[in-house]
Amino acid sequence: MATPDSAQNKKTYFGSSWLNYLLFFVFWFWVFQSFSSQGPRPVTYNEFLGLVESGRVQSVQWGDTQLEAQAKFGIPFRDPDKVETVMTTQLAGVDETFLMKRLLELKIPVTGKIDKPSWFMQFLTSWLLPIGIIFLLYTWFLSRVRGGAASAGPFGFGKSRAKLHDKEDKEKVTFGDVAALDEAKGELEEVVDFLKNPRKYLSLGARIPRGVLLVGLPGTGKTLMARAVAGEADVPFFSLSGSDFIEMFVGVGAARVRDLFEQAKNRAPCIVFIDELDAIGQSRGGPGYSGAHDERDQTLNQLLSEMDGFDTSGGVILMAATNRPEVLDAALLRPGRFDRQVVLDPPDLVGREAILKLHCRKIQLADQVDLGMVARRTPGMVGADLANVVNEAALAAARRGVSQVESQDLEEAIDRLQLGLKKRSTVMGEEEKRRVATHEAGHTLIALSLPKADPVHRVTIIPRSIGALGATLQLPTNERHLITKEELGDRLCVMFGGRAAEEMAFGDVSTGARNDLERATETARQMVCRYGMSDQLGPQTFGLSTELKYLNTPFGRTEERNFSEKTAQAIDEEVKKMVDGQYARAREIMGSKREILDRIAAELFAKETLDRPDLDRILGEFPARKA
Ligand code: ADP
Ligand code: MG
Ligand code: ZN
C-alpha cells in the first residue's frame, strides 16, 4: 500500500539534510583556505635568490623544509620600502650550502625555525578533518543500511520510524473499503467503539483488549483491515512493520519500541499497528533456535514489557498482523497482551464476488459482465489477488483500446494471474476442486453419522493454511480432559472419511489424504502403546518417551524401546487391525449413505463453505437416513 509520507521523508533526507552536510563542509573548507592564504607570500627559488642578491632581504628564518624571509617586497614606486614576509619554495632539492653561504656573506641575519603550521591549522588538519570525514562516511553508510528511509537524522536510529496516519489523512480507509470478512469486522467494531467512546466502557469497568492480533494468509486484507479500524475510529494510527525494528545494531530495536510507545502515549487515544509481527515475535528457544538473535530477543522483550506497562484506559490499542501465528512466541499471546485474535479467512464464493464488486467501483465495467461468474472462476484467490485481477483486466481493456472492461478482459486477467498462482499451490482447477469437495464431504458425512464424534461446525474447501486444501471444522461440545476408546475410534473413522469418499466416488485415491493418514496412524499407535486400549496386548504401555526441552520449550521427543521384537510385531498388528477396522467402517457408512455424500459434495463444490445450518438442511432432505 502506498504510504503517502514515505516518499516525502526520503526527499527531506536527501534534500535539506544532505545540503546541511555540504554547507558544513564548504564552511570548513573556507576556514581552512582563508587561514592558509594569510601566510607569507610564496616565491620561487630564483625569485628569492634575486631578492637576496638585490639586497632586499632583511632577515631569514631557516626551517627544515622551507624558509621564510622578510624582504622589501613592496610596490615599486608607491611604497618601495615596505617590508613583507615572503616564503620560498621548498628547500628540498635546493643547494642549501650555497644559499646559506651567500646569506652569511651578505650579512643577512639567519635564525633557525621549526616549521610548524599554527596550532589552529594543526588542530584543523589532524583532528577535525579526519573526524569530519569519518563522521560523514558513517552517516552515509547508515543511511544506506537503512535504505535511506530514515528521516530522523544521524542520531535518530533509536527513534521509531512509525508512519503516522492522521485524521486529516486523505487516503482514509473505512470498513466500507473492506468487503467480505464480516465476522472480523464485527469483532473489530468493538475496538472502534471503545476508541470512540472510552468512557462508556470504563464506567462499566469493562477491560478492553490490549492487543488485537489479525491472523490470515498473505493478501487476505490484514493491513487493509487495520487501516480501516483507524479510519473508522478517527484516531491517529501509527503503523510500522516488524522488520523496521530490526537493525544490525543490537539495542536499536528495543529503543525504537520504547520510542514508539512514548509517542503513542502522547497521542492517545490512538492505534499502534505492527505489521508482520513475526519478524520480531518469533518464538525464542524454539526449534532451529540458535541463540544468536540477541537483537530480536531484546526487541521482543521490550515489546512485551511495554505491553505490560501501558494501561488501556489511556486509550492506546495495539494491533498487529501476521500470517504465521504458529511461529509467534507464546509470551505474546498470553492474556493481557495479544489477547484477542481475529482471523481473516480467505474469501468464499460470496466473499469473492463482494470483493470484486468493491474493486470494480473504480473502473468502467461493461453492463453484461457477470462478477458472480468471475468469482466462480477464482477459487483460492484472496483479496489481493482479486484486486489484481480487476486491475489487470482494466489494463487489458486499455491495451485493446476500448473504453469499458468486458468479460474477455477479466478472463484474460484470470488466466494470466492463475499461471503465477498455480505455483503457490492454493489455486485449484475444476477437477481438483471436485475431488477436494468430495474428500471433505467424506469427513463431514462420517462426523455427522457417528454420535460420539465431535459435531461439525463448518466445512470448507478454501485453503486456510499453506499445504491444506480444505478443512472440516469440528467443535468439541465441551472442554475435554478424557477421551474414551470409543471416541478415539470414531475420530479415526472420521479421519478416514476423506480417503474413503475419494475411493468411492472416483475409484481412485489421491495424495490429499496424507495428513489424515499420518494423524490416524499416530492416533492408533498411541491407543495401543500409550493408552493400553488394545484387547490383544492389554492395559500396558510400550516404549519410554522423553520430551526434549530447551529453556522449557519442547522441541521433540525421543522414544526408547523397552519391549521385545515379538511385542513390536504384535503392536504393529494391533495398529493395523485398528486402522483397517476403522477404514472399513468409514467405507461402510459411505456406501450406505452415498446420496448424502454426493449431495454434500455437490453443495460444497458450488458454495465452497457449508455451515451447520446448511448441513442440517441437507440432512433434512434425507429423513430416513438421518443418524
Ligand atoms: P495482507 O496485509 O493481509 O497481506 P493487504 O491488506 O495488504 O493484505 O491486502 C492487499 C490488497 O488486497 C488491499 O490493498 C486491497 O486492495 C485488497 N484486499 C484484500 N482483502 C480485501 C477485502 N476483504 N476487501 C477489499 N479489498 C481487499
Ligand atoms: Mg500486510
Ligand atoms: Zn482429509
mmCIF file of N, CA, C and O and ligand atoms in Angstrom, residues 1 218-219 221-224 273 275-276 321 323, ligand 2:
data_model
loop_
_atom_site.group_PDB
_atom_site.id
_atom_site.type_symbol
_atom_site.label_atom_id
_atom_site.label_comp_id
_atom_site.label_asym_id
_atom_site.label_seq_id
_atom_site.Cartn_x
_atom_site.Cartn_y
_atom_site.Cartn_z
ATOM 1 N N MET A 1 0.835 -1.185 0.000
ATOM 2 C CA MET A 1 0.000 0.000 0.000
ATOM 3 C C MET A 1 0.876 1.242 0.000
ATOM 4 O O MET A 1 1.855 1.322 0.708
ATOM 5 N N PRO A 218 -1.364 -14.357 3.486
ATOM 6 C CA PRO A 218 -0.972 -13.120 2.818
ATOM 7 C C PRO A 218 -2.052 -12.674 1.833
ATOM 8 O O PRO A 218 -2.619 -13.494 1.124
ATOM 9 N N GLY A 219 -2.346 -11.397 1.843
ATOM 10 C CA GLY A 219 -3.297 -10.860 0.883
ATOM 11 C C GLY A 219 -4.746 -10.960 1.295
ATOM 12 O O GLY A 219 -5.636 -10.607 0.533
ATOM 13 N N GLY A 221 -6.093 -9.183 3.516
ATOM 14 C CA GLY A 221 -6.607 -7.876 3.912
ATOM 15 C C GLY A 221 -6.303 -7.463 5.338
ATOM 16 O O GLY A 221 -7.021 -6.640 5.900
ATOM 17 N N LYS A 222 -5.248 -7.985 5.912
ATOM 18 C CA LYS A 222 -4.918 -7.645 7.301
ATOM 19 C C LYS A 222 -4.529 -6.172 7.431
ATOM 20 O O LYS A 222 -5.077 -5.444 8.268
ATOM 21 N N THR A 223 -3.613 -5.754 6.575
ATOM 22 C CA THR A 223 -3.169 -4.364 6.638
ATOM 23 C C THR A 223 -4.333 -3.430 6.343
ATOM 24 O O THR A 223 -4.539 -2.424 7.022
ATOM 25 N N LEU A 224 -5.108 -3.804 5.349
ATOM 26 C CA LEU A 224 -6.272 -3.005 4.970
ATOM 27 C C LEU A 224 -7.241 -2.880 6.141
ATOM 28 O O LEU A 224 -7.749 -1.793 6.448
ATOM 29 N N PHE A 273 -0.040 0.004 15.195
ATOM 30 C CA PHE A 273 -0.186 -1.216 14.388
ATOM 31 C C PHE A 273 1.179 -1.733 13.951
ATOM 32 O O PHE A 273 1.942 -1.029 13.299
ATOM 33 N N ASP A 275 2.782 -4.359 11.648
ATOM 34 C CA ASP A 275 2.525 -5.317 10.576
ATOM 35 C C ASP A 275 3.626 -6.367 10.598
ATOM 36 O O ASP A 275 4.722 -6.098 11.066
ATOM 37 N N GLU A 276 3.333 -7.533 10.086
ATOM 38 C CA GLU A 276 4.321 -8.615 10.018
ATOM 39 C C GLU A 276 4.998 -8.809 11.379
ATOM 40 O O GLU A 276 6.221 -8.755 11.502
ATOM 41 N N ALA A 321 -0.402 -7.755 12.884
ATOM 42 C CA ALA A 321 -0.843 -8.707 11.876
ATOM 43 C C ALA A 321 0.247 -9.720 11.627
ATOM 44 O O ALA A 321 1.433 -9.410 11.723
ATOM 45 N N ASN A 323 0.962 -13.584 9.242
ATOM 46 C CA ASN A 323 0.418 -14.729 8.515
ATOM 47 C C ASN A 323 1.013 -16.028 9.031
ATOM 48 O O ASN A 323 0.759 -17.079 8.491
HETATM 49 MG MG MG B 2 0.088 -6.796 5.035
#
